[in-house]
């Protein structure tokens, strides 16, 4: 999922799969990966660590997230969220039928001090492409809450359709 998201032109962490042994006892296959924390965000995007607001696991919203969900005019959203990034994030997860999402297993980060609107990052998506029977469109928590809000605007629906066309039909 992280690699696909990166190929969609979105920021994504890197990781490597490895077999883990402890004292000769095999514990399985692990994905050693970068963590989405302020030091990673500073090294990739700049700013000061204290200025980053991270919605970890999409279950720890900060004041900027709360303010964003309170917006009522579509034209105000680009200052709060990278809309193409969010559309691609939603498209990837809906297409892959990520089972334990959108209520958690994702990250969003913003740094208003450097003009960095919320961008979304793929996280912990080992359960995908296996059960296309769950309706993720109607979930109203985590990333789903923002999606519900934005899909009420014709401009976002058009942007989302454009991203679907770009990634699935070209």
GROMACS .gro file of N, CA and C in nm:
model
  510
    1UNK      N    1   0.084  -0.119   0.000
    1UNK     CA    2   0.000   0.000   0.000
    1UNK      C    3   0.088   0.125   0.000
    2UNK      N    4   0.195   0.122   0.080
    2UNK     CA    5   0.284   0.238   0.085
    2UNK      C    6   0.351   0.261  -0.050
    3UNK      N    7   0.391   0.154  -0.117
    3UNK     CA    8   0.455   0.167  -0.247
    3UNK      C    9   0.357   0.218  -0.353
    4UNK      N   10   0.235   0.166  -0.352
    4UNK     CA   11   0.134   0.212  -0.447
    4UNK      C   12   0.106   0.360  -0.426
    5UNK      N   13   0.093   0.400  -0.300
    5UNK     CA   14   0.066   0.540  -0.268
    5UNK      C   15   0.180   0.629  -0.318
    6UNK      N   16   0.303   0.584  -0.301
    6UNK     CA   17   0.418   0.660  -0.350
    6UNK      C   18   0.413   0.671  -0.502
    7UNK      N   19   0.373   0.562  -0.569
    7UNK     CA   20   0.362   0.565  -0.716
    7UNK      C   21   0.249   0.656  -0.762
    8UNK      N   22   0.152   0.682  -0.674
    8UNK     CA   23   0.044   0.776  -0.705
    8UNK      C   24   0.093   0.920  -0.690
    9UNK      N   25   0.219   0.938  -0.649
    9UNK     CA   26   0.277   1.071  -0.635
    9UNK      C   27   0.262   1.130  -0.495
   10UNK      N   28   0.231   1.045  -0.397
   10UNK     CA   29   0.207   1.093  -0.261
   10UNK      C   30   0.322   1.056  -0.168
   11UNK      N   31   0.340   1.133  -0.062
   11UNK     CA   32   0.448   1.101   0.033
   11UNK      C   33   0.417   0.971   0.107
   12UNK      N   34   0.519   0.890   0.126
   12UNK     CA   35   0.499   0.762   0.192
   12UNK      C   36   0.629   0.720   0.258
   13UNK      N   37   0.618   0.653   0.369
   13UNK     CA   38   0.737   0.606   0.439
   13UNK      C   39   0.795   0.484   0.369
   14UNK      N   40   0.918   0.455   0.403
   14UNK     CA   41   0.988   0.340   0.347
   14UNK      C   42   1.003   0.233   0.455
   15UNK      N   43   1.007   0.110   0.410
   15UNK     CA   44   1.027  -0.001   0.502
   15UNK      C   45   1.090  -0.116   0.428
   16UNK      N   46   1.129  -0.217   0.505
   16UNK     CA   47   1.188  -0.337   0.447
   16UNK      C   48   1.138  -0.457   0.527
   17UNK      N   49   1.102  -0.561   0.455
   17UNK     CA   50   1.058  -0.683   0.522
   17UNK      C   51   1.181  -0.763   0.563
   18UNK      N   52   1.172  -0.825   0.679
   18UNK     CA   53   1.282  -0.906   0.728
   18UNK      C   54   1.227  -1.022   0.812
   19UNK      N   55   1.304  -1.128   0.819
   19UNK     CA   56   1.269  -1.240   0.906
   19UNK      C   57   1.333  -1.213   1.041
   20UNK      N   58   1.256  -1.225   1.146
   20UNK     CA   59   1.305  -1.192   1.280
   20UNK      C   60   1.328  -1.319   1.362
   21UNK      N   61   1.448  -1.329   1.411
   21UNK     CA   62   1.486  -1.437   1.502
   21UNK      C   63   1.534  -1.375   1.632
   22UNK      N   64   1.497  -1.431   1.745
   22UNK     CA   65   1.547  -1.390   1.875
   22UNK      C   66   1.599  -1.514   1.945
   23UNK      N   67   1.730  -1.512   1.974
   23UNK     CA   68   1.795  -1.627   2.037
   23UNK      C   69   1.767  -1.758   1.961
   24UNK      N   70   1.771  -1.749   1.828
   24UNK     CA   71   1.751  -1.866   1.745
   24UNK      C   72   1.607  -1.907   1.725
   25UNK      N   73   1.514  -1.837   1.787
   25UNK     CA   74   1.371  -1.869   1.775
   25UNK      C   75   1.309  -1.778   1.670
   26UNK      N   76   1.248  -1.839   1.568
   26UNK     CA   77   1.188  -1.762   1.459
   26UNK      C   78   1.056  -1.700   1.504
   27UNK      N   79   1.045  -1.567   1.490
   27UNK     CA   80   0.923  -1.496   1.531
   27UNK      C   81   0.838  -1.451   1.413
   28UNK      N   82   0.885  -1.467   1.292
   28UNK     CA   83   0.803  -1.435   1.176
   28UNK      C   84   0.860  -1.326   1.089
   29UNK      N   85   0.778  -1.286   0.995
   29UNK     CA   86   0.813  -1.181   0.899
   29UNK      C   87   0.770  -1.046   0.954
   30UNK      N   88   0.859  -0.952   0.957
   30UNK     CA   89   0.831  -0.818   1.010
   30UNK      C   90   0.860  -0.713   0.903
   31UNK      N   91   0.791  -0.602   0.915
   31UNK     CA   92   0.815  -0.490   0.824
   31UNK      C   93   0.878  -0.378   0.906
   32UNK      N   94   1.008  -0.369   0.899
   32UNK     CA   95   1.082  -0.264   0.968
   32UNK      C   96   1.060  -0.136   0.887
   33UNK      N   97   0.996  -0.035   0.947
   33UNK     CA   98   0.954   0.082   0.869
   33UNK      C   99   0.975   0.212   0.944
   34UNK      N  100   0.984   0.319   0.868
   34UNK     CA  101   0.994   0.452   0.929
   34UNK      C  102   0.864   0.482   1.004
   35UNK      N  103   0.876   0.547   1.118
   35UNK     CA  104   0.759   0.588   1.195
   35UNK      C  105   0.723   0.732   1.158
   36UNK      N  106   0.595   0.759   1.153
   36UNK     CA  107   0.547   0.892   1.117
   36UNK      C  108   0.542   0.976   1.244
   37UNK      N  109   0.654   1.040   1.273
   37UNK     CA  110   0.669   1.123   1.392
   37UNK      C  111   0.731   1.255   1.351
   38UNK      N  112   0.738   1.347   1.446
   38UNK     CA  113   0.784   1.482   1.412
   38UNK      C  114   0.924   1.484   1.353
   39UNK      N  115   1.016   1.397   1.399
   39UNK     CA  116   1.152   1.400   1.344
   39UNK      C  117   1.153   1.358   1.196
   40UNK      N  118   1.072   1.262   1.158
   40UNK     CA  119   1.063   1.222   1.018
   40UNK      C  120   1.004   1.337   0.935
   41UNK      N  121   0.899   1.399   0.986
   41UNK     CA  122   0.834   1.508   0.913
   41UNK      C  123   0.928   1.627   0.897
   42UNK      N  124   1.003   1.660   1.000
   42UNK     CA  125   1.101   1.770   0.991
   42UNK      C  126   1.206   1.737   0.886
   43UNK      N  127   1.258   1.613   0.885
   43UNK     CA  128   1.363   1.578   0.790
   43UNK      C  129   1.314   1.576   0.646
   44UNK      N  130   1.187   1.542   0.624
   44UNK     CA  131   1.134   1.534   0.487
   44UNK      C  132   1.069   1.664   0.439
   45UNK      N  133   1.006   1.738   0.531
   45UNK     CA  134   0.927   1.854   0.489
   45UNK      C  135   0.970   1.986   0.553
   46UNK      N  136   1.052   1.981   0.659
   46UNK     CA  137   1.102   2.103   0.722
   46UNK      C  138   1.021   2.146   0.844
   47UNK      N  139   1.046   2.268   0.887
   47UNK     CA  140   0.976   2.322   1.002
   47UNK      C  141   1.038   2.277   1.133
   48UNK      N  142   0.976   2.316   1.242
   48UNK     CA  143   1.019   2.278   1.376
   48UNK      C  144   0.932   2.164   1.428
   49UNK      N  145   0.993   2.075   1.501
   49UNK     CA  146   0.921   1.958   1.554
   49UNK      C  147   0.799   2.000   1.635
   50UNK      N  148   0.811   2.106   1.712
   50UNK     CA  149   0.700   2.148   1.799
   50UNK      C  150   0.580   2.199   1.721
   51UNK      N  151   0.599   2.235   1.594
   51UNK     CA  152   0.490   2.291   1.513
   51UNK      C  153   0.408   2.184   1.439
   52UNK      N  154   0.453   2.060   1.442
   52UNK     CA  155   0.382   1.955   1.371
   52UNK      C  156   0.266   1.904   1.456
   53UNK      N  157   0.149   1.894   1.394
   53UNK     CA  158   0.033   1.833   1.457
   53UNK      C  159   0.007   1.702   1.383
   54UNK      N  160   0.017   1.592   1.455
   54UNK     CA  161   0.002   1.459   1.395
   54UNK      C  162  -0.123   1.393   1.452
   55UNK      N  163  -0.211   1.350   1.363
   55UNK     CA  164  -0.328   1.274   1.404
   55UNK      C  165  -0.290   1.127   1.390
   56UNK      N  166  -0.233   1.074   1.499
   56UNK     CA  167  -0.181   0.938   1.500
   56UNK      C  168  -0.294   0.836   1.504
   57UNK      N  169  -0.286   0.739   1.416
   57UNK     CA  170  -0.385   0.633   1.407
   57UNK      C  171  -0.524   0.689   1.373
   58UNK      N  172  -0.528   0.811   1.324
   58UNK     CA  173  -0.652   0.883   1.292
   58UNK      C  174  -0.750   0.881   1.410
   59UNK      N  175  -0.693   0.876   1.530
   59UNK     CA  176  -0.778   0.872   1.650
   59UNK      C  177  -0.731   0.970   1.756
   60UNK      N  178  -0.638   1.058   1.721
   60UNK     CA  179  -0.590   1.157   1.818
   60UNK      C  180  -0.592   1.296   1.756
   61UNK      N  181  -0.711   1.344   1.720
   61UNK     CA  182  -0.719   1.474   1.652
   61UNK      C  183  -0.678   1.589   1.742
   62UNK      N  184  -0.605   1.682   1.682
   62UNK     CA  185  -0.564   1.803   1.753
   62UNK      C  186  -0.657   1.918   1.718
   63UNK      N  187  -0.623   2.038   1.765
   63UNK     CA  188  -0.711   2.154   1.743
   63UNK      C  189  -0.731   2.190   1.595
   64UNK      N  190  -0.627   2.172   1.515
   64UNK     CA  191  -0.641   2.207   1.372
   64UNK      C  192  -0.736   2.109   1.302
   65UNK      N  193  -0.729   1.981   1.338
   65UNK     CA  194  -0.820   1.881   1.281
   65UNK      C  195  -0.964   1.916   1.316
   66UNK      N  196  -0.986   1.950   1.442
   66UNK     CA  197  -1.120   1.986   1.487
   66UNK      C  198  -1.171   2.109   1.413
   67UNK      N  199  -1.083   2.208   1.395
   67UNK     CA  200  -1.122   2.329   1.321
   67UNK      C  201  -1.155   2.295   1.176
   68UNK      N  202  -1.078   2.206   1.116
   68UNK     CA  203  -1.101   2.166   0.977
   68UNK      C  204  -1.239   2.101   0.961
   69UNK      N  205  -1.274   2.014   1.053
   69UNK     CA  206  -1.404   1.947   1.043
   69UNK      C  207  -1.520   2.044   1.066
   70UNK      N  208  -1.491   2.161   1.121
   70UNK     CA  209  -1.595   2.261   1.143
   70UNK      C  210  -1.614   2.356   1.025
   71UNK      N  211  -1.531   2.344   0.921
   71UNK     CA  212  -1.543   2.432   0.805
   71UNK      C  213  -1.672   2.406   0.729
   72UNK      N  214  -1.727   2.513   0.671
   72UNK     CA  215  -1.850   2.500   0.594
   72UNK      C  216  -1.837   2.543   0.449
   73UNK      N  217  -1.728   2.613   0.414
   73UNK     CA  218  -1.705   2.658   0.276
   73UNK      C  219  -1.592   2.578   0.214
   74UNK      N  220  -1.617   2.523   0.096
   74UNK     CA  221  -1.516   2.441   0.029
   74UNK      C  222  -1.388   2.519   0.006
   75UNK      N  223  -1.398   2.647  -0.024
   75UNK     CA  224  -1.280   2.727  -0.055
   75UNK      C  225  -1.187   2.742   0.065
   76UNK      N  226  -1.234   2.712   0.185
   76UNK     CA  227  -1.150   2.721   0.305
   76UNK      C  228  -1.066   2.594   0.327
   77UNK      N  229  -1.105   2.483   0.266
   77UNK     CA  230  -1.039   2.355   0.293
   77UNK      C  231  -0.893   2.347   0.247
   78UNK      N  232  -0.854   2.405   0.132
   78UNK     CA  233  -0.714   2.391   0.090
   78UNK      C  234  -0.612   2.445   0.191
   79UNK      N  235  -0.649   2.536   0.275
   79UNK     CA  236  -0.556   2.584   0.378
   79UNK      C  237  -0.537   2.480   0.488
   80UNK      N  238  -0.628   2.385   0.496
   80UNK     CA  239  -0.625   2.284   0.602
   80UNK      C  240  -0.583   2.146   0.555
   81UNK      N  241  -0.617   2.112   0.431
   81UNK     CA  242  -0.592   1.976   0.382
   81UNK      C  243  -0.552   1.980   0.235
   82UNK      N  244  -0.450   1.901   0.201
   82UNK     CA  245  -0.410   1.884   0.062
   82UNK      C  246  -0.516   1.794  -0.002
   83UNK      N  247  -0.603   1.852  -0.081
   83UNK     CA  248  -0.721   1.780  -0.132
   83UNK      C  249  -0.685   1.668  -0.229
   84UNK      N  250  -0.585   1.687  -0.315
   84UNK     CA  251  -0.543   1.579  -0.405
   84UNK      C  252  -0.484   1.463  -0.325
   85UNK      N  253  -0.404   1.495  -0.224
   85UNK     CA  254  -0.347   1.392  -0.138
   85UNK      C  255  -0.459   1.312  -0.071
   86UNK      N  256  -0.558   1.383  -0.017
   86UNK     CA  257  -0.666   1.315   0.052
   86UNK      C  258  -0.750   1.231  -0.043
   87UNK      N  259  -0.777   1.283  -0.162
   87UNK     CA  260  -0.854   1.205  -0.260
   87UNK      C  261  -0.780   1.077  -0.297
   88UNK      N  262  -0.649   1.086  -0.319
   88UNK     CA  263  -0.570   0.968  -0.351
   88UNK      C  264  -0.567   0.870  -0.234
   89UNK      N  265  -0.556   0.922  -0.113
   89UNK     CA  266  -0.556   0.838   0.008
   89UNK      C  267  -0.686   0.760   0.018
   90UNK      N  268  -0.797   0.829  -0.002
   90UNK     CA  269  -0.928   0.762   0.006
   90UNK      C  270  -0.944   0.662  -0.108
   91UNK      N  271  -0.908   0.701  -0.228
   91UNK     CA  272  -0.920   0.612  -0.344
   91UNK      C  273  -0.842   0.483  -0.321
   92UNK      N  274  -0.718   0.492  -0.278
   92UNK     CA  275  -0.636   0.375  -0.255
   92UNK      C  276  -0.700   0.282  -0.152
   93UNK      N  277  -0.744   0.338  -0.041
   93UNK     CA  278  -0.799   0.255   0.066
   93UNK      C  279  -0.936   0.195   0.030
   94UNK      N  280  -1.017   0.269  -0.042
   94UNK     CA  281  -1.146   0.215  -0.086
   94UNK      C  282  -1.122   0.103  -0.187
   95UNK      N  283  -1.034   0.127  -0.284
   95UNK     CA  284  -1.005   0.027  -0.386
   95UNK      C  285  -0.949  -0.101  -0.324
   96UNK      N  286  -0.860  -0.086  -0.226
   96UNK     CA  287  -0.796  -0.202  -0.164
   96UNK      C  288  -0.884  -0.268  -0.059
   97UNK      N  289  -0.995  -0.205  -0.023
   97UNK     CA  290  -1.084  -0.254   0.081
   97UNK      C  291  -1.007  -0.281   0.210
   98UNK      N  292  -0.942  -0.178   0.259
   98UNK     CA  293  -0.866  -0.188   0.383
   98UNK      C  294  -0.962  -0.218   0.497
   99UNK      N  295  -0.945  -0.334   0.557
   99UNK     CA  296  -1.044  -0.383   0.653
   99UNK      C  297  -1.057  -0.301   0.780
  100UNK      N  298  -0.947  -0.265   0.843
  100UNK     CA  299  -0.955  -0.196   0.972
  100UNK      C  300  -0.927  -0.047   0.956
  101UNK      N  301  -0.997   0.012   0.865
  101UNK     CA  302  -0.982   0.152   0.826
  101UNK      C  303  -1.119   0.200   0.780
  102UNK      N  304  -1.159   0.325   0.787
  102UNK     CA  305  -1.085   0.449   0.808
  102UNK      C  306  -1.081   0.499   0.953
  103UNK      N  307  -1.135   0.421   1.044
  103UNK     CA  308  -1.142   0.467   1.183
  103UNK      C  309  -1.005   0.462   1.252
  104UNK      N  310  -0.911   0.390   1.199
  104UNK     CA  311  -0.774   0.395   1.248
  104UNK      C  312  -0.682   0.337   1.141
  105UNK      N  313  -0.557   0.315   1.174
  105UNK     CA  314  -0.455   0.265   1.082
  105UNK      C  315  -0.427   0.362   0.968
  106UNK      N  316  -0.407   0.485   1.005
  106UNK     CA  317  -0.364   0.588   0.912
  106UNK      C  318  -0.309   0.703   0.992
  107UNK      N  319  -0.239   0.790   0.926
  107UNK     CA  320  -0.184   0.910   0.990
  107UNK      C  321  -0.214   1.031   0.903
  108UNK      N  322  -0.230   1.143   0.968
  108UNK     CA  323  -0.242   1.271   0.898
  108UNK      C  324  -0.155   1.370   0.975
  109UNK      N  325  -0.085   1.455   0.903
  109UNK     CA  326   0.004   1.551   0.968
  109UNK      C  327  -0.007   1.687   0.901
  110UNK      N  328   0.005   1.791   0.981
  110UNK     CA  329   0.001   1.929   0.931
  110UNK      C  330   0.102   2.014   1.006
  111UNK      N  331   0.147   2.119   0.939
  111UNK     CA  332   0.233   2.218   1.003
  111UNK      C  333   0.196   2.354   0.946
  112UNK      N  334   0.099   2.422   1.009
  112UNK     CA  335   0.056   2.551   0.957
  112UNK      C  336   0.165   2.658   0.958
  113UNK      N  337   0.265   2.642   1.043
  113UNK     CA  338   0.373   2.742   1.050
  113UNK      C  339   0.452   2.749   0.920
  114UNK      N  340   0.457   2.639   0.845
  114UNK     CA  341   0.528   2.640   0.717
  114UNK      C  342   0.431   2.625   0.599
  115UNK      N  343   0.301   2.639   0.625
  115UNK     CA  344   0.202   2.629   0.519
  115UNK      C  345   0.182   2.489   0.467
  116UNK      N  346   0.200   2.389   0.551
  116UNK     CA  347   0.186   2.249   0.514
  116UNK      C  348   0.049   2.201   0.561
  117UNK      N  349  -0.047   2.190   0.469
  117UNK     CA  350  -0.180   2.144   0.510
  117UNK      C  351  -0.176   1.995   0.543
  118UNK      N  352  -0.281   1.944   0.606
  118UNK     CA  353  -0.286   1.802   0.638
  118UNK      C  354  -0.258   1.720   0.515
  119UNK      N  355  -0.166   1.627   0.531
  119UNK     CA  356  -0.142   1.524   0.430
  119UNK      C  357  -0.157   1.390   0.501
  120UNK      N  358  -0.204   1.294   0.426
  120UNK     CA  359  -0.235   1.163   0.482
  120UNK      C  360  -0.129   1.062   0.443
  121UNK      N  361  -0.102   0.970   0.535
  121UNK     CA  362   0.001   0.869   0.516
  121UNK      C  363  -0.058   0.730   0.541
  122UNK      N  364  -0.020   0.636   0.456
  122UNK     CA  365  -0.063   0.497   0.471
  122UNK      C  366   0.009   0.436   0.591
  123UNK      N  367  -0.065   0.356   0.668
  123UNK     CA  368  -0.004   0.291   0.784
  123UNK      C  369  -0.075   0.159   0.814
  124UNK      N  370   0.000   0.055   0.841
  124UNK     CA  371  -0.052  -0.072   0.894
  124UNK      C  372  -0.167  -0.127   0.810
  125UNK      N  373  -0.140  -0.153   0.684
  125UNK     CA  374  -0.245  -0.203   0.595
  125UNK      C  375  -0.210  -0.341   0.541
  126UNK      N  376  -0.189  -0.436   0.631
  126UNK     CA  377  -0.159  -0.572   0.586
  126UNK      C  378  -0.285  -0.650   0.551
  127UNK      N  379  -0.403  -0.599   0.588
  127UNK     CA  380  -0.528  -0.670   0.557
  127UNK      C  381  -0.600  -0.593   0.446
  128UNK      N  382  -0.562  -0.621   0.322
  128UNK     CA  383  -0.623  -0.553   0.207
  128UNK      C  384  -0.645  -0.654   0.094
  129UNK      N  385  -0.728  -0.614  -0.001
  129UNK     CA  386  -0.755  -0.694  -0.121
  129UNK      C  387  -0.811  -0.833  -0.090
  130UNK      N  388  -0.889  -0.845   0.018
  130UNK     CA  389  -0.937  -0.979   0.051
  130UNK      C  390  -1.086  -0.988   0.082
  131UNK      N  391  -1.154  -0.877   0.103
  131UNK     CA  392  -1.296  -0.885   0.140
  131UNK      C  393  -1.367  -0.762   0.088
  132UNK      N  394  -1.414  -0.769  -0.034
  132UNK     CA  395  -1.477  -0.653  -0.096
  132UNK      C  396  -1.627  -0.649  -0.067
  133UNK      N  397  -1.664  -0.666   0.059
  133UNK     CA  398  -1.806  -0.665   0.093
  133UNK      C  399  -1.839  -0.560   0.199
  134UNK      N  400  -1.740  -0.489   0.247
  134UNK     CA  401  -1.763  -0.392   0.354
  134UNK      C  402  -1.779  -0.253   0.293
  135UNK      N  403  -1.885  -0.182   0.330
  135UNK     CA  404  -1.909  -0.048   0.277
  135UNK      C  405  -1.830   0.054   0.356
  136UNK      N  406  -1.718   0.098   0.302
  136UNK     CA  407  -1.632   0.195   0.371
  136UNK      C  408  -1.676   0.340   0.346
  137UNK      N  409  -1.755   0.361   0.243
  137UNK     CA  410  -1.794   0.497   0.207
  137UNK      C  411  -1.876   0.564   0.317
  138UNK      N  412  -1.952   0.488   0.393
  138UNK     CA  413  -2.043   0.549   0.491
  138UNK      C  414  -1.984   0.564   0.630
  139UNK      N  415  -1.861   0.519   0.653
  139UNK     CA  416  -1.801   0.529   0.786
  139UNK      C  417  -1.770   0.675   0.816
  140UNK      N  418  -1.807   0.719   0.935
  140UNK     CA  419  -1.798   0.861   0.970
  140UNK      C  420  -1.701   0.886   1.086
  141UNK      N  421  -1.591   0.811   1.092
  141UNK     CA  422  -1.488   0.835   1.192
  141UNK      C  423  -1.353   0.839   1.123
  142UNK      N  424  -1.252   0.897   1.190
  142UNK     CA  425  -1.119   0.907   1.132
  142UNK      C  426  -1.122   0.980   0.999
  143UNK      N  427  -1.056   0.923   0.898
  143UNK     CA  428  -1.057   0.984   0.764
  143UNK      C  429  -1.196   0.986   0.705
  144UNK      N  430  -1.281   0.893   0.748
  144UNK     CA  431  -1.418   0.887   0.699
  144UNK      C  432  -1.498   1.012   0.732
  145UNK      N  433  -1.473   1.072   0.848
  145UNK     CA  434  -1.544   1.194   0.887
  145UNK      C  435  -1.514   1.307   0.789
  146UNK      N  436  -1.387   1.320   0.751
  146UNK     CA  437  -1.351   1.425   0.655
  146UNK      C  438  -1.408   1.393   0.517
  147UNK      N  439  -1.404   1.267   0.478
  147UNK     CA  440  -1.459   1.228   0.348
  147UNK      C  441  -1.608   1.258   0.341
  148UNK      N  442  -1.681   1.228   0.447
  148UNK     CA  443  -1.825   1.256   0.450
  148UNK      C  444  -1.850   1.406   0.430
  149UNK      N  445  -1.770   1.487   0.496
  149UNK     CA  446  -1.785   1.632   0.486
  149UNK      C  447  -1.755   1.679   0.343
  150UNK      N  448  -1.642   1.635   0.289
  150UNK     CA  449  -1.598   1.684   0.159
  150UNK      C  450  -1.685   1.633   0.044
  151UNK      N  451  -1.736   1.513   0.054
  151UNK     CA  452  -1.815   1.463  -0.059
  151UNK      C  453  -1.949   1.534  -0.073
  152UNK      N  454  -1.981   1.618   0.021
  152UNK     CA  455  -2.100   1.702   0.008
  152UNK      C  456  -2.079   1.820  -0.086
  153UNK      N  457  -1.954   1.843  -0.126
  153UNK     CA  458  -1.922   1.955  -0.216
  153UNK      C  459  -1.901   1.903  -0.358
  154UNK      N  460  -1.972   1.960  -0.456
  154UNK     CA  461  -1.954   1.915  -0.595
  154UNK      C  462  -1.809   1.928  -0.642
  155UNK      N  463  -1.738   2.029  -0.595
  155UNK     CA  464  -1.598   2.048  -0.636
  155UNK      C  465  -1.511   1.930  -0.593
  156UNK      N  466  -1.534   1.879  -0.473
  156UNK     CA  467  -1.455   1.765  -0.427
  156UNK      C  468  -1.495   1.638  -0.502
  157UNK      N  469  -1.623   1.622  -0.528
  157UNK     CA  470  -1.666   1.504  -0.603
  157UNK      C  471  -1.601   1.502  -0.741
  158UNK      N  472  -1.589   1.619  -0.805
  158UNK     CA  473  -1.523   1.628  -0.934
  158UNK      C  474  -1.374   1.597  -0.921
  159UNK      N  475  -1.309   1.652  -0.819
  159UNK     CA  476  -1.167   1.624  -0.795
  159UNK      C  477  -1.147   1.474  -0.773
  160UNK      N  478  -1.232   1.413  -0.692
  160UNK     CA  479  -1.221   1.270  -0.665
  160UNK      C  480  -1.238   1.190  -0.794
  161UNK      N  481  -1.337   1.227  -0.876
  161UNK     CA  482  -1.358   1.159  -1.004
  161UNK      C  483  -1.237   1.175  -1.095
  162UNK      N  484  -1.177   1.292  -1.095
  162UNK     CA  485  -1.056   1.314  -1.175
  162UNK      C  486  -0.942   1.224  -1.128
  163UNK      N  487  -0.927   1.206  -0.997
  163UNK     CA  488  -0.821   1.122  -0.943
  163UNK      C  489  -0.849   0.974  -0.975
  164UNK      N  490  -0.975   0.934  -0.972
  164UNK     CA  491  -1.012   0.797  -1.011
  164UNK      C  492  -0.973   0.774  -1.156
  165UNK      N  493  -1.010   0.868  -1.242
  165UNK     CA  494  -0.976   0.855  -1.384
  165UNK      C  495  -0.825   0.848  -1.403
  166UNK      N  496  -0.751   0.935  -1.336
  166UNK     CA  497  -0.605   0.937  -1.352
  166UNK      C  498  -0.543   0.804  -1.310
  167UNK      N  499  -0.581   0.752  -1.195
  167UNK     CA  500  -0.512   0.635  -1.140
  167UNK      C  501  -0.568   0.501  -1.187
  168UNK      N  502  -0.694   0.496  -1.226
  168UNK     CA  503  -0.754   0.368  -1.263
  168UNK      C  504  -0.777   0.349  -1.412
  169UNK      N  505  -0.776   0.458  -1.488
  169UNK     CA  506  -0.806   0.445  -1.629
  169UNK      C  507  -0.697   0.496  -1.722
  170UNK      N  508  -0.589   0.544  -1.669
  170UNK     CA  509  -0.478   0.590  -1.754
  170UNK      C  510  -0.355   0.504  -1.729
   0.00000   0.00000   0.00000
